[in-house]
mmCIF file of C-alpha atoms in Angstrom:
data_model
loop_
_atom_site.group_PDB
_atom_site.id
_atom_site.type_symbol
_atom_site.label_atom_id
_atom_site.label_comp_id
_atom_site.label_asym_id
_atom_site.label_seq_id
_atom_site.Cartn_x
_atom_site.Cartn_y
_atom_site.Cartn_z
ATOM 1 C CA UNK A 1 123.149 129.388 70.456
ATOM 2 C CA UNK A 2 123.874 129.850 74.148
ATOM 3 C CA UNK A 3 127.213 130.947 75.513
ATOM 4 C CA UNK A 4 127.722 127.430 76.881
ATOM 5 C CA UNK A 5 130.241 126.810 74.105
ATOM 6 C CA UNK A 6 132.401 129.642 75.429
ATOM 7 C CA UNK A 7 133.171 127.476 78.418
ATOM 8 C CA UNK A 8 134.152 124.425 76.422
ATOM 9 C CA UNK A 9 137.828 125.032 77.050
ATOM 10 C CA UNK A 10 137.451 125.559 80.788
ATOM 11 C CA UNK A 11 139.711 123.366 82.881
ATOM 12 C CA UNK A 12 137.646 121.322 85.332
ATOM 13 C CA UNK A 13 139.538 120.544 88.505
ATOM 14 C CA UNK A 14 137.241 117.810 89.832
ATOM 15 C CA UNK A 15 136.851 114.676 87.754
ATOM 16 C CA UNK A 16 133.229 113.886 86.966
ATOM 17 C CA UNK A 17 131.735 110.977 88.892
ATOM 18 C CA UNK A 18 128.917 108.606 88.036
ATOM 19 C CA UNK A 19 126.686 110.753 90.225
ATOM 20 C CA UNK A 20 127.459 113.841 88.137
ATOM 21 C CA UNK A 21 126.467 112.107 84.913
ATOM 22 C CA UNK A 22 123.373 110.701 86.596
ATOM 23 C CA UNK A 23 122.442 114.236 87.703
ATOM 24 C CA UNK A 24 122.553 115.278 84.030
ATOM 25 C CA UNK A 25 119.604 112.960 83.450
ATOM 26 C CA UNK A 26 117.381 115.017 85.796
ATOM 27 C CA UNK A 27 116.471 111.997 87.966
ATOM 28 C CA UNK A 28 113.471 113.712 89.612
ATOM 29 C CA UNK A 29 111.922 114.443 86.247
ATOM 30 C CA UNK A 30 112.907 110.983 85.034
ATOM 31 C CA UNK A 31 111.032 109.380 87.940
ATOM 32 C CA UNK A 32 107.814 111.037 86.731
ATOM 33 C CA UNK A 33 108.546 109.932 83.162
ATOM 34 C CA UNK A 34 109.077 106.347 84.301
ATOM 35 C CA UNK A 35 105.938 106.237 86.426
ATOM 36 C CA UNK A 36 103.558 107.769 83.888
ATOM 37 C CA UNK A 37 105.007 105.626 81.087
ATOM 38 C CA UNK A 38 104.567 102.536 83.266
ATOM 39 C CA UNK A 39 100.922 103.400 83.904
ATOM 40 C CA UNK A 40 100.381 103.934 80.182
ATOM 41 C CA UNK A 41 101.970 100.563 79.421
ATOM 42 C CA UNK A 42 100.028 98.629 82.083
ATOM 43 C CA UNK A 43 96.700 100.356 81.385
ATOM 44 C CA UNK A 44 96.808 99.201 77.763
ATOM 45 C CA UNK A 45 94.241 96.446 77.014
ATOM 46 C CA UNK A 46 96.875 93.871 76.071
ATOM 47 C CA UNK A 47 99.243 91.652 77.999
ATOM 48 C CA UNK A 48 102.919 92.575 77.765
ATOM 49 C CA UNK A 49 105.721 90.135 78.490
ATOM 50 C CA UNK A 50 107.549 91.289 81.658
ATOM 51 C CA UNK A 51 110.909 91.429 79.884
ATOM 52 C CA UNK A 52 109.467 93.494 77.043
ATOM 53 C CA UNK A 53 107.734 95.770 79.527
ATOM 54 C CA UNK A 54 110.917 96.240 81.546
ATOM 55 C CA UNK A 55 112.928 97.058 78.432
ATOM 56 C CA UNK A 56 110.269 99.509 77.246
ATOM 57 C CA UNK A 57 110.284 101.453 80.530
ATOM 58 C CA UNK A 58 114.087 101.343 80.718
ATOM 59 C CA UNK A 59 114.564 102.836 77.262
ATOM 60 C CA UNK A 60 111.820 105.428 77.770
ATOM 61 C CA UNK A 61 113.619 106.432 80.985
ATOM 62 C CA UNK A 62 116.944 106.686 79.154
ATOM 63 C CA UNK A 63 115.289 108.797 76.469
ATOM 64 C CA UNK A 64 113.875 111.098 79.139
ATOM 65 C CA UNK A 65 117.292 111.351 80.751
ATOM 66 C CA UNK A 66 118.891 112.117 77.389
ATOM 67 C CA UNK A 67 116.466 115.027 76.989
ATOM 68 C CA UNK A 68 117.507 116.304 80.398
ATOM 69 C CA UNK A 69 121.204 116.155 79.521
ATOM 70 C CA UNK A 70 120.664 118.056 76.263
ATOM 71 C CA UNK A 71 118.529 120.589 78.110
ATOM 72 C CA UNK A 72 121.363 121.198 80.592
ATOM 73 C CA UNK A 73 123.867 121.512 77.751
ATOM 74 C CA UNK A 74 121.856 124.200 76.001
ATOM 75 C CA UNK A 75 120.826 126.018 79.180
ATOM 76 C CA UNK A 76 124.268 126.010 80.804
ATOM 77 C CA UNK A 77 124.486 129.799 80.556
ATOM 78 C CA UNK A 78 121.255 130.514 82.426
ATOM 79 C CA UNK A 79 121.800 127.620 84.849
ATOM 80 C CA UNK A 80 124.879 129.480 86.087
ATOM 81 C CA UNK A 81 122.706 132.467 86.959
ATOM 82 C CA UNK A 82 119.657 130.851 88.567
ATOM 83 C CA UNK A 83 119.958 129.893 92.230
ATOM 84 C CA UNK A 84 118.031 126.645 91.882
ATOM 85 C CA UNK A 85 120.177 125.395 88.988
ATOM 86 C CA UNK A 86 123.678 126.726 89.619
ATOM 87 C CA UNK A 87 124.721 123.493 91.359
ATOM 88 C CA UNK A 88 123.945 121.372 88.316
ATOM 89 C CA UNK A 89 126.961 119.450 86.904
ATOM 90 C CA UNK A 90 127.889 121.941 84.156
ATOM 91 C CA UNK A 91 127.718 125.241 86.105
ATOM 92 C CA UNK A 92 129.268 123.464 89.112
ATOM 93 C CA UNK A 93 132.291 122.640 86.954
ATOM 94 C CA UNK A 94 131.911 118.860 87.085
ATOM 95 C CA UNK A 95 131.148 118.258 83.401
ATOM 96 C CA UNK A 96 131.819 120.392 80.319
ATOM 97 C CA UNK A 97 128.991 121.468 78.033
ATOM 98 C CA UNK A 98 130.365 119.494 75.036
ATOM 99 C CA UNK A 99 130.594 116.376 77.192
ATOM 100 C CA UNK A 100 126.961 116.799 78.224
ATOM 101 C CA UNK A 101 125.918 117.284 74.602
ATOM 102 C CA UNK A 102 127.748 114.138 73.475
ATOM 103 C CA UNK A 103 126.315 112.175 76.374
ATOM 104 C CA UNK A 104 122.778 113.343 75.592
ATOM 105 C CA UNK A 105 123.011 112.606 71.869
ATOM 106 C CA UNK A 106 124.445 109.141 72.500
ATOM 107 C CA UNK A 107 121.712 108.243 74.971
ATOM 108 C CA UNK A 108 119.047 109.631 72.633
ATOM 109 C CA UNK A 109 120.166 107.379 69.792
ATOM 110 C CA UNK A 110 120.504 104.368 72.077
ATOM 111 C CA UNK A 111 117.074 104.790 73.651
ATOM 112 C CA UNK A 112 115.214 105.290 70.376
ATOM 113 C CA UNK A 113 116.847 102.377 68.560
ATOM 114 C CA UNK A 114 116.531 99.976 71.488
ATOM 115 C CA UNK A 115 112.887 100.890 72.202
ATOM 116 C CA UNK A 116 112.039 100.282 68.548
ATOM 117 C CA UNK A 117 113.790 96.892 68.636
ATOM 118 C CA UNK A 118 112.311 95.869 71.994
ATOM 119 C CA UNK A 119 108.722 96.895 71.216
ATOM 120 C CA UNK A 120 107.816 98.420 67.847
ATOM 121 C CA UNK A 121 109.021 101.081 65.417
ATOM 122 C CA UNK A 122 106.046 103.340 66.181
ATOM 123 C CA UNK A 123 107.058 103.566 69.847
ATOM 124 C CA UNK A 124 110.686 104.287 68.918
ATOM 125 C CA UNK A 125 109.640 107.007 66.494
ATOM 126 C CA UNK A 126 107.346 108.587 69.061
ATOM 127 C CA UNK A 127 110.157 108.625 71.627
ATOM 128 C CA UNK A 128 112.409 110.312 69.044
ATOM 129 C CA UNK A 129 109.730 112.946 68.426
ATOM 130 C CA UNK A 130 109.364 113.528 72.185
ATOM 131 C CA UNK A 131 113.106 114.095 72.615
ATOM 132 C CA UNK A 132 113.096 116.455 69.620
ATOM 133 C CA UNK A 133 110.098 118.345 70.998
ATOM 134 C CA UNK A 134 111.656 118.829 74.433
ATOM 135 C CA UNK A 135 115.139 119.751 73.235
ATOM 136 C CA UNK A 136 114.454 121.749 70.069
ATOM 137 C CA UNK A 137 110.880 123.045 70.330
ATOM 138 C CA UNK A 138 110.851 123.755 74.068
ATOM 139 C CA UNK A 139 114.463 124.229 75.225
ATOM 140 C CA UNK A 140 115.975 125.903 72.172
ATOM 141 C CA UNK A 141 112.966 127.875 70.990
ATOM 142 C CA UNK A 142 109.976 128.357 73.301
ATOM 143 C CA UNK A 143 111.719 128.670 76.669
ATOM 144 C CA UNK A 144 113.473 131.929 75.799
ATOM 145 C CA UNK A 145 110.991 133.387 73.346
ATOM 146 C CA UNK A 146 107.484 133.328 74.826
ATOM 147 C CA UNK A 147 105.677 133.354 78.195
ATOM 148 C CA UNK A 148 103.683 130.420 76.824
ATOM 149 C CA UNK A 149 106.858 128.317 77.038
ATOM 150 C CA UNK A 150 105.490 126.122 79.827
ATOM 151 C CA UNK A 151 102.049 125.754 78.239
ATOM 152 C CA UNK A 152 103.225 124.509 74.843
ATOM 153 C CA UNK A 153 106.438 122.919 76.080
ATOM 154 C CA UNK A 154 104.488 120.961 78.667
ATOM 155 C CA UNK A 155 103.489 118.548 75.918
ATOM 156 C CA UNK A 156 106.969 117.008 76.039
ATOM 157 C CA UNK A 157 106.497 115.898 79.631
ATOM 158 C CA UNK A 158 103.004 114.620 78.857
ATOM 159 C CA UNK A 159 104.034 112.163 76.132
ATOM 160 C CA UNK A 160 105.449 109.253 78.268
ATOM 161 C CA UNK A 161 102.105 107.514 79.000
ATOM 162 C CA UNK A 162 101.310 107.680 75.281
ATOM 163 C CA UNK A 163 104.697 106.113 74.481
ATOM 164 C CA UNK A 164 104.075 103.404 77.079
ATOM 165 C CA UNK A 165 100.668 102.625 75.557
ATOM 166 C CA UNK A 166 102.111 102.505 72.036
ATOM 167 C CA UNK A 167 104.950 100.263 73.218
ATOM 168 C CA UNK A 168 102.322 97.801 74.467
ATOM 169 C CA UNK A 169 99.796 98.010 71.643
ATOM 170 C CA UNK A 170 101.570 99.482 68.626
ATOM 171 C CA UNK A 171 98.609 101.794 68.149
ATOM 172 C CA UNK A 172 96.808 104.847 69.553
ATOM 173 C CA UNK A 173 93.462 105.263 71.297
ATOM 174 C CA UNK A 174 91.643 107.786 73.472
ATOM 175 C CA UNK A 175 92.850 106.554 76.870
ATOM 176 C CA UNK A 176 96.560 107.462 76.596
ATOM 177 C CA UNK A 177 95.611 110.903 75.311
ATOM 178 C CA UNK A 178 93.474 111.443 78.399
ATOM 179 C CA UNK A 179 96.586 110.681 80.457
ATOM 180 C CA UNK A 180 98.534 113.030 78.207
ATOM 181 C CA UNK A 181 95.921 115.752 78.781
ATOM 182 C CA UNK A 182 96.123 115.347 82.559
ATOM 183 C CA UNK A 183 99.863 116.015 82.542
ATOM 184 C CA UNK A 184 99.596 118.736 79.904
ATOM 185 C CA UNK A 185 96.980 120.722 81.843
ATOM 186 C CA UNK A 186 98.756 120.147 85.175
ATOM 187 C CA UNK A 187 102.076 121.550 83.968
ATOM 188 C CA UNK A 188 101.217 125.298 83.780
ATOM 189 C CA UNK A 189 99.790 125.718 87.311
ATOM 190 C CA UNK A 190 102.598 123.540 88.680
ATOM 191 C CA UNK A 191 105.387 125.632 87.134
ATOM 192 C CA UNK A 192 103.667 128.993 87.508
ATOM 193 C CA UNK A 193 103.328 128.372 91.241
ATOM 194 C CA UNK A 194 107.088 127.792 91.317
ATOM 195 C CA UNK A 195 107.653 130.918 89.244
ATOM 196 C CA UNK A 196 105.694 133.033 91.746
ATOM 197 C CA UNK A 197 108.256 132.507 94.485
ATOM 198 C CA UNK A 198 111.253 132.094 92.143
ATOM 199 C CA UNK A 199 110.552 135.110 89.910
ATOM 200 C CA UNK A 200 113.916 136.760 90.591
ATOM 201 C CA UNK A 201 115.690 133.705 89.166
ATOM 202 C CA UNK A 202 113.837 134.002 85.857
ATOM 203 C CA UNK A 203 114.264 137.776 85.866
ATOM 204 C CA UNK A 204 118.022 137.506 86.325
ATOM 205 C CA UNK A 205 118.336 134.819 83.649
ATOM 206 C CA UNK A 206 116.140 136.658 81.143
ATOM 207 C CA UNK A 207 113.672 133.779 80.814
ATOM 208 C CA UNK A 208 110.249 135.175 79.790
ATOM 209 C CA UNK A 209 108.119 133.316 82.303
ATOM 210 C CA UNK A 210 104.599 134.669 82.726
ATOM 211 C CA UNK A 211 105.588 136.208 86.079
ATOM 212 C CA UNK A 212 108.287 138.224 84.312
ATOM 213 C CA UNK A 213 106.372 139.339 81.221
ATOM 214 C CA UNK A 214 102.899 139.872 82.686
ATOM 215 C CA UNK A 215 103.477 140.058 86.428
ATOM 216 C CA UNK A 216 102.407 137.967 89.379
ATOM 217 C CA UNK A 217 98.793 139.189 89.369
ATOM 218 C CA UNK A 218 98.171 137.825 85.879
ATOM 219 C CA UNK A 219 100.016 134.628 86.735
ATOM 220 C CA UNK A 220 97.761 134.040 89.733
ATOM 221 C CA UNK A 221 94.663 134.356 87.564
ATOM 222 C CA UNK A 222 96.136 132.014 84.974
ATOM 223 C CA UNK A 223 96.814 129.423 87.676
ATOM 224 C CA UNK A 224 93.171 129.577 88.747
ATOM 225 C CA UNK A 225 91.863 129.309 85.172
ATOM 226 C CA UNK A 226 94.041 126.314 84.304
ATOM 227 C CA UNK A 227 93.214 124.619 87.607
ATOM 228 C CA UNK A 228 89.485 124.883 86.873
ATOM 229 C CA UNK A 229 89.997 123.323 83.430
ATOM 230 C CA UNK A 230 92.268 120.658 84.928
ATOM 231 C CA UNK A 231 89.651 119.733 87.540
ATOM 232 C CA UNK A 232 86.969 119.291 84.880
ATOM 233 C CA UNK A 233 89.298 117.102 82.816
ATOM 234 C CA UNK A 234 90.509 115.049 85.776
ATOM 235 C CA UNK A 235 87.052 114.296 87.128
ATOM 236 C CA UNK A 236 85.675 113.668 83.647
ATOM 237 C CA UNK A 237 88.419 111.083 83.081
ATOM 238 C CA UNK A 238 86.962 109.138 85.976
ATOM 239 C CA UNK A 239 83.949 108.217 83.809
ATOM 240 C CA UNK A 240 86.108 106.651 81.072
ATOM 241 C CA UNK A 241 87.536 103.139 80.779
ATOM 242 C CA UNK A 242 90.665 104.073 82.763
ATOM 243 C CA UNK A 243 88.590 105.503 85.610
ATOM 244 C CA UNK A 244 86.530 103.913 88.340
ATOM 245 C CA UNK A 245 85.492 104.441 91.965
ATOM 246 C CA UNK A 246 89.058 104.549 93.314
ATOM 247 C CA UNK A 247 90.163 107.044 90.708
ATOM 248 C CA UNK A 248 87.037 109.132 91.166
ATOM 249 C CA UNK A 249 87.494 109.353 94.936
ATOM 250 C CA UNK A 250 91.109 110.454 94.492
ATOM 251 C CA UNK A 251 90.197 112.935 91.750
ATOM 252 C CA UNK A 252 87.380 114.569 93.696
ATOM 253 C CA UNK A 253 89.453 115.058 96.859
ATOM 254 C CA UNK A 254 92.626 116.198 95.105
ATOM 255 C CA UNK A 255 90.892 118.578 92.731
ATOM 256 C CA UNK A 256 88.882 120.114 95.559
ATOM 257 C CA UNK A 257 92.143 120.798 97.393
ATOM 258 C CA UNK A 258 93.837 122.014 94.217
ATOM 259 C CA UNK A 259 90.972 124.370 93.392
ATOM 260 C CA UNK A 260 90.986 125.717 96.945
ATOM 261 C CA UNK A 261 94.729 126.331 96.714
ATOM 262 C CA UNK A 262 94.417 128.075 93.344
ATOM 263 C CA UNK A 263 91.587 130.238 94.674
ATOM 264 C CA UNK A 264 93.670 131.252 97.683
ATOM 265 C CA UNK A 265 96.578 132.115 95.378
ATOM 266 C CA UNK A 266 94.325 134.238 93.151
ATOM 267 C CA UNK A 267 93.198 136.304 96.140
ATOM 268 C CA UNK A 268 96.701 137.012 97.419
ATOM 269 C CA UNK A 269 98.563 140.255 96.876
ATOM 270 C CA UNK A 270 102.310 140.729 96.835
ATOM 271 C CA UNK A 271 102.474 142.325 100.273
ATOM 272 C CA UNK A 272 100.850 139.313 101.932
ATOM 273 C CA UNK A 273 102.900 136.860 99.872
ATOM 274 C CA UNK A 274 106.233 138.436 100.673
ATOM 275 C CA UNK A 275 105.272 138.812 104.328
ATOM 276 C CA UNK A 276 104.990 135.039 104.784
ATOM 277 C CA UNK A 277 107.596 134.137 102.132
ATOM 278 C CA UNK A 278 104.978 132.862 99.672
ATOM 279 C CA UNK A 279 103.679 130.232 102.095
ATOM 280 C CA UNK A 280 100.440 129.606 100.165
ATOM 281 C CA UNK A 281 102.221 129.427 96.823
ATOM 282 C CA UNK A 282 104.828 127.009 98.165
ATOM 283 C CA UNK A 283 102.100 124.841 99.685
ATOM 284 C CA UNK A 284 100.257 124.730 96.345
ATOM 285 C CA UNK A 285 103.481 123.767 94.568
ATOM 286 C CA UNK A 286 104.101 120.893 97.009
ATOM 287 C CA UNK A 287 100.515 119.697 96.535
ATOM 288 C CA UNK A 288 101.031 119.784 92.770
ATOM 289 C CA UNK A 289 103.878 117.280 93.147
ATOM 290 C CA UNK A 290 101.492 114.817 94.779
ATOM 291 C CA UNK A 291 98.608 115.657 92.456
ATOM 292 C CA UNK A 292 99.890 113.963 89.321
ATOM 293 C CA UNK A 293 101.461 111.021 91.137
ATOM 294 C CA UNK A 294 98.220 110.192 92.957
ATOM 295 C CA UNK A 295 96.043 110.532 89.834
ATOM 296 C CA UNK A 296 98.258 108.156 87.884
ATOM 297 C CA UNK A 297 98.512 105.909 90.943
ATOM 298 C CA UNK A 298 94.726 105.701 90.983
ATOM 299 C CA UNK A 299 94.649 104.785 87.274
ATOM 300 C CA UNK A 300 97.224 102.078 88.011
ATOM 301 C CA UNK A 301 95.150 100.764 90.932
ATOM 302 C CA UNK A 302 92.043 100.560 88.749
ATOM 303 C CA UNK A 303 94.048 98.671 86.109
ATOM 304 C CA UNK A 304 95.554 96.163 88.533
ATOM 305 C CA UNK A 305 92.209 95.453 90.209
ATOM 306 C CA UNK A 306 90.207 94.905 87.008
ATOM 307 C CA UNK A 307 91.206 91.206 86.635
ATOM 308 C CA UNK A 308 89.661 90.626 90.069
ATOM 309 C CA UNK A 309 86.451 92.411 89.144
ATOM 310 C CA UNK A 310 87.215 95.291 91.516
ATOM 311 C CA UNK A 311 88.563 98.017 89.220
ATOM 312 C CA UNK A 312 86.650 100.152 86.758
ATOM 313 C CA UNK A 313 82.934 100.759 86.544
#
């Protein structure tokens, strides 16, 4: 258990606003959840009623937000220490940890039940498993116990397109798992690039990121290795039913840039990095934000153009 509970009795001077509770949902992360789930839903080979589709994405988004709130509840102690998280609602004194926990649990139950009712029980159950994986497996266990926290825990963020597909079809197939794999393999280089220039934060908070336990040199090599595997997967996906010429063009260009960035990172030493304030690493991290969005955007474009005979192979 974290020491978040020690602050349960703290008197909060500023009353929490709607914006503070919305911030608990990690809206930036939620936007990725919504988009990838939407692509998974629309790429499914069945027609979904617009109202059902809207409800599915809404409840998946709420489930993702619930995970974020529970993550902030549990991590309140380290969020107070890390520079990039100390302004979150709990460490900023806007919301108490117990309030965040209650909020997260309530939204979790609501999202799972409503998704099951709006689509199918399988989708609701899979959303429940995703929330459990992110909160219990990743946040409570892996994050503070192993440098592989991001690798294994990345599965939680990769599940939304699978949930979207299941919400539409009620079943599984290869395509949503290819989308899952894209996000899963993208997560380590994305977060390790961040960890390279934010290492002191993880050091101070005692979070065993790879940069802390094995050093930046090892982290750089890991980024390159995962980027190579990611490029093979991403380009290979272009030859499947969710790929096509648009996707392939995007994948080739983006993965060439991503590989170049990872190679440049692998060749850097700490003197050069600190001299320019980790310019290359920060540039790679910014590219990684576009990387996943554009790949899923290309899958969506292929899907939307197929009825006109323009998408796919």
